[in-house]
PDB file of C-alpha atoms in Angstrom:
ATOM      1  CA  MET C   1       9.063  -6.641 -24.792  1.00 47.00           C
ATOM      2  CA  ILE C   2      11.628  -6.080 -27.536  1.00 46.00           C
ATOM      3  CA  GLY C   3      10.445  -9.277 -29.218  1.00 49.00           C
ATOM      4  CA  PHE C   4       6.856  -8.092 -29.069  1.00 47.00           C
ATOM      5  CA  ILE C   5       7.750  -4.764 -30.687  1.00 44.00           C
ATOM      6  CA  ARG C   6       9.760  -6.537 -33.382  1.00 43.00           C
ATOM      7  CA  GLU C   7       6.784  -8.768 -34.226  1.00 48.00           C
ATOM      8  CA  VAL C   8       4.420  -5.799 -34.415  1.00 41.00           C
ATOM      9  CA  LEU C   9       6.794  -3.974 -36.766  1.00 39.00           C
ATOM     10  CA  LEU C  10       7.116  -7.026 -39.007  1.00 40.00           C
ATOM     11  CA  ARG C  11       3.346  -7.334 -39.212  1.00 48.00           C
ATOM     12  CA  SER C  12       2.992  -3.626 -39.970  1.00 42.00           C
ATOM     13  CA  ILE C  13       5.570  -3.813 -42.765  1.00 37.00           C
ATOM     14  CA  GLY C  14       3.855  -6.852 -44.211  1.00 47.00           C
ATOM     15  CA  ALA C  15       0.452  -5.176 -44.119  1.00 42.00           C
ATOM     16  CA  ALA C  16       1.821  -2.020 -45.742  1.00 41.00           C
ATOM     17  CA  ASN C  17       3.446  -4.003 -48.517  1.00 42.00           C
ATOM     18  CA  MET C  18       0.207  -5.817 -49.260  1.00 40.00           C
ATOM     19  CA  ILE C  19      -1.733  -2.532 -49.430  1.00 35.00           C
ATOM     20  CA  LEU C  20       0.799  -0.964 -51.804  1.00 38.00           C
ATOM     21  CA  THR C  21       1.547  -3.946 -54.060  1.00 39.00           C
ATOM     22  CA  GLY C  22      -1.256  -6.402 -53.436  1.00 44.00           C
ATOM     23  CA  VAL C  23       1.379  -9.046 -52.656  1.00 41.00           C
ATOM     24  CA  PRO C  24       1.925 -10.274 -49.084  1.00 45.00           C
ATOM     25  CA  THR C  25       5.517 -10.583 -47.905  1.00 46.00           C
ATOM     26  CA  MET C  26       4.820 -14.030 -46.426  1.00 50.00           C
ATOM     27  CA  THR C  27       2.455 -16.947 -46.947  1.00 55.00           C
ATOM     28  CA  ASN C  28      -0.752 -17.430 -44.998  1.00 56.00           C
ATOM     29  CA  THR C  29       0.884 -20.231 -43.059  1.00 60.00           C
ATOM     30  CA  GLN C  30       3.756 -17.971 -42.086  1.00 55.00           C
ATOM     31  CA  MET C  31       1.345 -15.229 -41.079  1.00 51.00           C
ATOM     32  CA  ASN C  32      -0.615 -17.675 -38.886  1.00 56.00           C
ATOM     33  CA  GLU C  33       2.589 -18.866 -37.240  1.00 57.00           C
ATOM     34  CA  GLN C  34       3.621 -15.282 -36.562  1.00 48.00           C
ATOM     35  CA  ASN C  35       0.211 -14.425 -35.115  1.00 47.00           C
ATOM     36  CA  GLN C  36       0.532 -17.388 -32.759  1.00 51.00           C
ATOM     37  CA  GLN C  37       3.968 -16.203 -31.666  1.00 46.00           C
ATOM     38  CA  ILE C  38       2.561 -12.790 -30.808  1.00 38.00           C
ATOM     39  CA  ALA C  39      -0.378 -14.317 -28.944  1.00 43.00           C
ATOM     40  CA  ASN C  40       2.046 -16.393 -26.892  1.00 44.00           C
ATOM     41  CA  VAL C  41       4.544 -13.611 -26.268  1.00 39.00           C
ATOM     42  CA  MET C  42       4.289 -14.077 -22.510  1.00 37.00           C
ATOM     43  CA  THR C  43       5.632 -17.629 -22.685  1.00 40.00           C
ATOM     44  CA  ASN C  44       8.522 -16.999 -25.077  1.00 43.00           C
ATOM     45  CA  ASP C  45      12.062 -16.410 -23.845  1.00 44.00           C
ATOM     46  CA  GLU C  46      13.724 -13.355 -25.326  1.00 46.00           C
ATOM     47  CA  VAL C  47      17.520 -13.048 -25.374  1.00 44.00           C
ATOM     48  CA  VAL C  48      18.770  -9.462 -25.135  1.00 43.00           C
ATOM     49  CA  ASP C  49      22.506  -8.811 -24.829  1.00 42.00           C
ATOM     50  CA  GLY C  50      23.006 -12.421 -23.828  1.00 40.00           C
ATOM     51  CA  ILE C  51      20.438 -12.272 -21.003  1.00 39.00           C
ATOM     52  CA  ALA C  52      17.337 -14.459 -21.161  1.00 38.00           C
ATOM     53  CA  THR C  53      14.221 -12.552 -20.126  1.00 46.00           C
ATOM     54  CA  LYS C  54      10.482 -13.166 -20.091  1.00 51.00           C
ATOM     55  CA  CYS C  55       8.387 -10.987 -22.371  1.00 58.00           C
ATOM     56  CA  ILE C  56       5.389  -9.403 -20.694  1.00 63.00           C
ATOM     57  CA  ASP C  57       1.931  -9.738 -22.140  1.00 86.00           C
ATOM     58  CA  ILE C  58       0.473  -6.305 -22.825  1.00 91.00           C
ATOM     59  CA  ASP C  59      -2.634  -7.001 -20.709  1.00 93.00           C
ATOM     60  CA  ILE C  60      -0.503  -8.070 -17.741  1.00 93.00           C
ATOM     61  CA  MET C  61       1.643  -4.964 -18.147  1.00 94.00           C
ATOM     62  CA  ARG C  62      -1.437  -2.733 -18.250  1.00 95.00           C
ATOM     63  CA  ARG C  63      -2.902  -4.364 -15.128  1.00 96.00           C
ATOM     64  CA  ASP C  64       0.408  -3.998 -13.296  1.00 97.00           C
ATOM     65  CA  ARG C  65       0.567  -0.325 -14.242  1.00 97.00           C
ATOM     66  CA  GLN C  66      -2.989   0.231 -13.010  1.00 98.00           C
ATOM     67  CA  GLN C  67      -2.236  -1.455  -9.680  1.00 98.00           C
ATOM     68  CA  ILE C  68       0.979   0.550  -9.194  1.00 98.00           C
ATOM     69  CA  ASP C  69      -0.930   3.768  -9.865  1.00 98.00           C
ATOM     70  CA  GLN C  70      -3.728   2.656  -7.539  1.00 98.00           C
ATOM     71  CA  VAL C  71      -1.299   2.143  -4.642  1.00 98.00           C
ATOM     72  CA  LEU C  72       0.542   5.430  -5.193  1.00 98.00           C
ATOM     73  CA  ASN C  73      -2.643   7.436  -5.717  1.00 98.00           C
ATOM     74  CA  TYR C  74      -4.260   5.931  -2.621  1.00 98.00           C
ATOM     75  CA  TRP C  75      -1.301   6.615  -0.341  1.00 98.00           C
ATOM     76  CA  PHE C  76      -0.090   9.936  -1.750  1.00 98.00           C
ATOM     77  CA  GLY C  77      -2.808  11.344  -3.985  1.00 98.00           C
ATOM     78  CA  GLN C  78      -5.802  11.878  -1.726  1.00 97.00           C
ATOM     79  CA  ALA C  79      -4.599  14.951   0.150  1.00 97.00           C
ATOM     80  CA  SER C  80      -1.582  17.164   0.783  1.00 97.00           C
ATOM     81  CA  PRO C  81       1.092  15.811   3.153  1.00 97.00           C
ATOM     82  CA  ASP C  82      -0.465  17.638   6.116  1.00 97.00           C
ATOM     83  CA  GLY C  83      -3.902  16.300   5.235  1.00 97.00           C
ATOM     84  CA  SER C  84      -2.685  12.756   4.660  1.00 98.00           C
ATOM     85  CA  GLN C  85      -0.792  12.864   7.953  1.00 97.00           C
ATOM     86  CA  LYS C  86      -4.070  13.310   9.825  1.00 96.00           C
ATOM     87  CA  THR C  87      -6.415  11.172   7.746  1.00 97.00           C
ATOM     88  CA  LEU C  88      -4.241   8.279   6.555  1.00 98.00           C
ATOM     89  CA  TRP C  89      -0.568   8.113   7.519  1.00 98.00           C
ATOM     90  CA  MET C  90      -0.663   8.868  11.240  1.00 96.00           C
ATOM     91  CA  ILE C  91      -4.286   8.710  12.372  1.00 97.00           C
ATOM     92  CA  ALA C  92      -4.679   9.523  16.049  1.00 96.00           C
ATOM     93  CA  SER C  93      -5.460   6.469  18.169  1.00 94.00           C
ATOM     94  CA  SER C  94      -8.423   8.379  19.617  1.00 96.00           C
ATOM     95  CA  SER C  95     -10.046   8.533  16.146  1.00 97.00           C
ATOM     96  CA  VAL C  96     -11.347   4.979  16.417  1.00 96.00           C
ATOM     97  CA  GLU C  97     -14.069   5.293  13.790  1.00 97.00           C
ATOM     98  CA  LEU C  98     -11.692   6.747  11.191  1.00 97.00           C
ATOM     99  CA  LEU C  99      -9.073   4.081  11.944  1.00 97.00           C
ATOM    100  CA  GLU C 100     -11.593   1.290  11.451  1.00 96.00           C
ATOM    101  CA  GLN C 101     -12.912   2.866   8.263  1.00 97.00           C
ATOM    102  CA  VAL C 102      -9.454   3.270   6.713  1.00 98.00           C
ATOM    103  CA  ASP C 103      -8.323  -0.213   7.772  1.00 97.00           C
ATOM    104  CA  SER C 104     -11.449  -1.780   6.279  1.00 97.00           C
ATOM    105  CA  ASP C 105     -11.089   0.175   3.039  1.00 98.00           C
ATOM    106  CA  ILE C 106      -7.443  -0.838   2.621  1.00 98.00           C
ATOM    107  CA  ALA C 107      -8.250  -4.480   3.391  1.00 97.00           C
ATOM    108  CA  ASP C 108     -10.966  -4.507   0.725  1.00 97.00           C
ATOM    109  CA  LYS C 109      -8.801  -2.830  -1.914  1.00 98.00           C
ATOM    110  CA  PHE C 110      -5.340  -4.308  -1.382  1.00 98.00           C
ATOM    111  CA  ARG C 111      -5.544  -7.685   0.377  1.00 97.00           C
ATOM    112  CA  SER C 112      -5.178  -9.757  -2.805  1.00 96.00           C
ATOM    113  CA  LEU C 113      -2.380  -7.510  -4.091  1.00 97.00           C
ATOM    114  CA  ILE C 114      -0.311  -8.110  -0.954  1.00 97.00           C
ATOM    115  CA  TRP C 115      -0.812 -11.837  -1.364  1.00 95.00           C
ATOM    116  CA  ASP C 116       0.484 -11.578  -4.935  1.00 95.00           C
ATOM    117  CA  LEU C 117       3.502  -9.484  -3.970  1.00 97.00           C
ATOM    118  CA  SER C 118       4.415 -11.848  -1.147  1.00 95.00           C
ATOM    119  CA  SER C 119       4.232 -14.924  -3.423  1.00 89.00           C
ATOM    120  CA  SER C 120       7.462 -14.004  -5.182  1.00 70.00           C
ATOM    121  CA  SER C 121       9.251 -17.235  -4.262  1.00 51.00           C
ATOM    122  CA  SER C 122       7.096 -19.253  -6.653  1.00 49.00           C
ATOM    123  CA  ASN C 123       8.836 -20.733  -9.686  1.00 52.00           C
ATOM    124  CA  ASP C 124       5.568 -21.268 -11.541  1.00 50.00           C
ATOM    125  CA  TYR C 125       5.802 -19.096 -14.667  1.00 46.00           C
ATOM    126  CA  GLU C 126       2.213 -19.979 -15.535  1.00 55.00           C
ATOM    127  CA  ASN C 127       1.084 -18.052 -12.433  1.00 64.00           C
ATOM    128  CA  VAL C 128       1.667 -14.472 -13.541  1.00 68.00           C
ATOM    129  CA  ASP C 129       0.557 -13.024 -10.191  1.00 72.00           C
ATOM    130  CA  ALA C 130       3.291 -15.001  -8.417  1.00 73.00           C
ATOM    131  CA  LYS C 131       5.831 -13.015 -10.445  1.00 91.00           C
ATOM    132  CA  LYS C 132       4.278  -9.595  -9.820  1.00 96.00           C
ATOM    133  CA  LEU C 133       6.986  -8.451  -7.398  1.00 96.00           C
ATOM    134  CA  GLN C 134       9.752  -9.337  -9.862  1.00 95.00           C
ATOM    135  CA  ARG C 135       8.040  -7.405 -12.637  1.00 95.00           C
ATOM    136  CA  TRP C 136       7.431  -4.343 -10.475  1.00 97.00           C
ATOM    137  CA  THR C 137      10.987  -4.234  -9.139  1.00 97.00           C
ATOM    138  CA  GLN C 138      13.112  -5.626 -11.972  1.00 94.00           C
ATOM    139  CA  ASP C 139      11.461  -4.394 -15.190  1.00 93.00           C
ATOM    140  CA  VAL C 140      12.857  -0.890 -14.729  1.00 93.00           C
ATOM    141  CA  GLU C 141      12.279   0.201 -18.346  1.00 92.00           C
ATOM    142  CA  ILE C 142       8.571  -0.501 -17.943  1.00 94.00           C
ATOM    143  CA  PHE C 143       7.789   0.347 -14.310  1.00 97.00           C
ATOM    144  CA  GLY C 144      10.741   2.553 -13.350  1.00 97.00           C
ATOM    145  CA  TRP C 145      11.113   3.514  -9.690  1.00 98.00           C
ATOM    146  CA  GLN C 146       7.327   3.634  -9.275  1.00 98.00           C
ATOM    147  CA  GLY C 147       7.039  -0.157  -9.174  1.00 98.00           C
ATOM    148  CA  LYS C 148       9.479  -0.367  -6.271  1.00 98.00           C
ATOM    149  CA  VAL C 149       7.863   2.462  -4.306  1.00 98.00           C
ATOM    150  CA  ALA C 150       4.388   0.951  -4.778  1.00 98.00           C
ATOM    151  CA  ALA C 151       5.634  -2.469  -3.636  1.00 98.00           C
ATOM    152  CA  ILE C 152       7.203  -0.907  -0.528  1.00 98.00           C
ATOM    153  CA  ILE C 153       4.004   0.978   0.340  1.00 98.00           C
ATOM    154  CA  ALA C 154       1.876  -2.135  -0.077  1.00 98.00           C
ATOM    155  CA  LEU C 155       4.155  -4.463   1.893  1.00 98.00           C
ATOM    156  CA  ASP C 156       5.325  -2.052   4.592  1.00 98.00           C
ATOM    157  CA  GLN C 157       2.349   0.279   5.141  1.00 98.00           C
ATOM    158  CA  LEU C 158      -0.917  -1.068   3.729  1.00 98.00           C
ATOM    159  CA  SER C 159      -0.186  -4.480   5.230  1.00 98.00           C
ATOM    160  CA  ARG C 160      -0.114  -2.999   8.739  1.00 98.00           C
ATOM    161  CA  HIS C 161      -3.601  -1.581   8.276  1.00 98.00           C
ATOM    162  CA  ILE C 162      -4.849  -4.976   7.102  1.00 97.00           C
ATOM    163  CA  HIS C 163      -3.256  -6.803  10.033  1.00 96.00           C
ATOM    164  CA  ARG C 164      -4.908  -4.358  12.429  1.00 96.00           C
ATOM    165  CA  HIS C 165      -8.236  -4.866  10.638  1.00 95.00           C
ATOM    166  CA  ASP C 166      -7.889  -8.670  10.837  1.00 94.00           C
ATOM    167  CA  LYS C 167      -6.740  -8.776  14.467  1.00 90.00           C
ATOM    168  CA  GLY C 168      -8.870 -11.237  16.388  1.00 73.00           C
ATOM    169  CA  ALA C 169     -10.936 -12.186  13.346  1.00 73.00           C
ATOM    170  CA  GLN C 170     -11.322 -15.802  12.297  1.00 66.00           C
ATOM    171  CA  SER C 171     -10.536 -15.891   8.602  1.00 66.00           C
ATOM    172  CA  SER C 172      -8.652 -17.983   6.056  1.00 65.00           C
ATOM    173  CA  SER C 173      -7.725 -14.889   4.058  1.00 78.00           C
ATOM    174  CA  HIS C 174      -5.219 -13.421   6.524  1.00 88.00           C
ATOM    175  CA  ILE C 175      -2.196 -12.012   4.715  1.00 96.00           C
ATOM    176  CA  PRO C 176       1.283 -13.351   5.606  1.00 95.00           C
ATOM    177  CA  GLU C 177       2.769 -12.283   8.919  1.00 96.00           C
ATOM    178  CA  GLN C 178       4.267  -8.823   9.044  1.00 97.00           C
ATOM    179  CA  ARG C 179       7.808 -10.065   9.634  1.00 96.00           C
ATOM    180  CA  LEU C 180       7.838 -11.779   6.232  1.00 96.00           C
ATOM    181  CA  LEU C 181       6.374  -8.734   4.472  1.00 97.00           C
ATOM    182  CA  ASP C 182       8.873  -6.456   6.220  1.00 97.00           C
ATOM    183  CA  ASN C 183      11.770  -8.574   4.937  1.00 97.00           C
ATOM    184  CA  ILE C 184      10.532  -8.314   1.353  1.00 97.00           C
ATOM    185  CA  ALA C 185       9.922  -4.550   1.686  1.00 98.00           C
ATOM    186  CA  TYR C 186      13.406  -4.124   3.159  1.00 98.00           C
ATOM    187  CA  ASN C 187      15.028  -5.783   0.138  1.00 97.00           C
ATOM    188  CA  VAL C 188      13.014  -3.641  -2.272  1.00 98.00           C
ATOM    189  CA  SER C 189      13.954  -0.500  -0.349  1.00 98.00           C
ATOM    190  CA  ARG C 190      17.643  -1.347  -0.638  1.00 97.00           C
ATOM    191  CA  GLN C 191      17.160  -1.937  -4.384  1.00 97.00           C
ATOM    192  CA  LEU C 192      15.594   1.510  -4.690  1.00 98.00           C
ATOM    193  CA  GLN C 193      18.534   3.123  -2.889  1.00 96.00           C
ATOM    194  CA  THR C 194      21.011   1.296  -5.127  1.00 96.00           C
ATOM    195  CA  HIS C 195      19.386   1.524  -8.550  1.00 96.00           C
ATOM    196  CA  HIS C 196      17.581   4.875  -8.367  1.00 97.00           C
ATOM    197  CA  GLU C 197      20.093   7.098  -6.596  1.00 96.00           C
ATOM    198  CA  LYS C 198      19.816   9.728  -9.337  1.00 96.00           C
ATOM    199  CA  GLU C 199      16.028   9.928  -9.108  1.00 97.00           C
ATOM    200  CA  LEU C 200      16.271  10.237  -5.324  1.00 97.00           C
ATOM    201  CA  SER C 201      19.011  12.876  -5.267  1.00 95.00           C
ATOM    202  CA  THR C 202      17.431  15.104  -7.925  1.00 96.00           C
ATOM    203  CA  GLY C 203      13.900  15.083  -6.548  1.00 96.00           C
ATOM    204  CA  ILE C 204      12.332  13.103  -9.383  1.00 97.00           C
ATOM    205  CA  ILE C 205      11.032  10.858  -6.617  1.00 98.00           C
ATOM    206  CA  PRO C 206       8.956  13.258  -4.456  1.00 97.00           C
ATOM    207  CA  ILE C 207      10.069  13.669  -0.863  1.00 97.00           C
ATOM    208  CA  PRO C 208       6.917  12.071   0.697  1.00 97.00           C
ATOM    209  CA  MET C 209       7.496   8.965  -1.428  1.00 98.00           C
ATOM    210  CA  ARG C 210      11.188   9.020  -0.553  1.00 98.00           C
ATOM    211  CA  ILE C 211      10.428   9.110   3.174  1.00 97.00           C
ATOM    212  CA  PHE C 212       8.056   6.158   3.050  1.00 98.00           C
ATOM    213  CA  ALA C 213      10.406   4.245   0.739  1.00 98.00           C
ATOM    214  CA  ILE C 214      13.128   4.330   3.414  1.00 98.00           C
ATOM    215  CA  MET C 215      10.711   3.273   6.180  1.00 98.00           C
ATOM    216  CA  PRO C 216      11.505  -0.484   5.950  1.00 98.00           C
ATOM    217  CA  LEU C 217      15.068   0.291   7.020  1.00 97.00           C
ATOM    218  CA  ARG C 218      13.741   2.254   9.983  1.00 96.00           C
ATOM    219  CA  HIS C 219      11.532  -0.681  10.926  1.00 96.00           C
ATOM    220  CA  ALA C 220      14.562  -2.994  10.753  1.00 95.00           C
ATOM    221  CA  ALA C 221      16.014  -0.948  13.637  1.00 88.00           C
ATOM    222  CA  THR C 222      19.655  -1.991  13.292  1.00 94.00           C
ATOM    223  CA  VAL C 223      22.494   0.463  13.865  1.00 96.00           C
ATOM    224  CA  SER C 224      23.637   0.307  10.233  1.00 95.00           C
ATOM    225  CA  ASP C 225      20.095   0.744   8.903  1.00 96.00           C
ATOM    226  CA  TYR C 226      19.457   3.698  11.208  1.00 94.00           C
ATOM    227  CA  SER C 227      22.623   5.306   9.880  1.00 95.00           C
ATOM    228  CA  ILE C 228      21.349   4.949   6.308  1.00 95.00           C
ATOM    229  CA  VAL C 229      17.983   6.432   7.307  1.00 97.00           C
ATOM    230  CA  GLN C 230      19.601   9.389   9.063  1.00 96.00           C
ATOM    231  CA  ASN C 231      21.797  10.131   6.046  1.00 96.00           C
ATOM    232  CA  ASP C 232      18.756   9.948   3.788  1.00 96.00           C
ATOM    233  CA  ILE C 233      16.838  12.346   6.048  1.00 96.00           C
ATOM    234  CA  GLU C 234      19.685  14.868   5.850  1.00 97.00           C
ATOM    235  CA  SER C 235      19.843  14.483   2.078  1.00 96.00           C
ATOM    236  CA  SER C 236      16.073  15.009   1.818  1.00 96.00           C
ATOM    237  CA  ALA C 237      16.315  18.107   4.019  1.00 97.00           C
ATOM    238  CA  LEU C 238      19.038  19.605   1.810  1.00 97.00           C
ATOM    239  CA  LEU C 239      16.964  18.880  -1.295  1.00 96.00           C
ATOM    240  CA  HIS C 240      13.947  20.529   0.348  1.00 96.00           C
ATOM    241  CA  GLU C 241      16.061  23.631   1.061  1.00 97.00           C
ATOM    242  CA  GLU C 242      17.098  23.785  -2.590  1.00 96.00           C
ATOM    243  CA  MET C 243      13.466  23.581  -3.675  1.00 95.00           C
ATOM    244  CA  ASP C 244      12.536  26.287  -1.180  1.00 96.00           C
ATOM    245  CA  ARG C 245      15.222  28.580  -2.639  1.00 97.00           C
ATOM    246  CA  MET C 246      13.951  27.859  -6.148  1.00 97.00           C
ATOM    247  CA  ILE C 247      10.385  28.802  -5.130  1.00 96.00           C
ATOM    248  CA  ARG C 248      11.594  32.019  -3.485  1.00 96.00           C
ATOM    249  CA  ARG C 249      13.572  32.993  -6.599  1.00 97.00           C
ATOM    250  CA  PHE C 250      10.549  32.311  -8.785  1.00 96.00           C
ATOM    251  CA  ARG C 251       8.276  34.269  -6.448  1.00 96.00           C
ATOM    252  CA  LYS C 252      10.698  37.218  -6.454  1.00 95.00           C
ATOM    253  CA  ALA C 253      10.962  37.171 -10.249  1.00 97.00           C
ATOM    254  CA  THR C 254       7.176  37.001 -10.592  1.00 95.00           C
ATOM    255  CA  ASN C 255       6.307  39.837  -8.177  1.00 90.00           C
TER     256      ASN C 255
END
């Protein structure tokens, strides 16, 4: 990304110089070569602080951002926590029609995304979708904590709806088995705990997102993972109490 910005700045300076003086700062051949470099920015290695990285094409970055927002808005943005609890997160087993409707909707919207996120073991850099999980979870400056939370929701929650929807159906488009998706979600959840401790502890990551982001550890059901989950629940509860006190102080000052 740094290389892309550098190229854009160089082009801007060159264009400005030509407008002011009528003289380009480089030949047409050089300009064509530079344009080609920008067009191929996805395939060029960029070395930053001694670390080789892959630049991200702006269209790929925009599509990734849209998909991250789509996941988060679908899971958290349709209703309040109480409303989502009843209509999405924990639908009563007796509400068969609603269950089928939600499962079908999620399968239609997110099946291909889960395939992309679960294809992270591919070494084919030409297949940009095979590297989606790495971009969402490792390009922190671009996707922040949101990429990790969205990946967890897709792999740990949305996938379960799709598996329930596909149960008993004969299809070649079945997503990978839940055990594999759970393992990937677990690793992303641990990354979130490690690399975004500040965002978690200060409430930048909202509590509903925080709860679902720790869910892969709960699904793992080991003693050590349960201990981490319990500590996180207590930390979330303390943060909620702080927010409640802040609201009460604001209410008192306003009345």
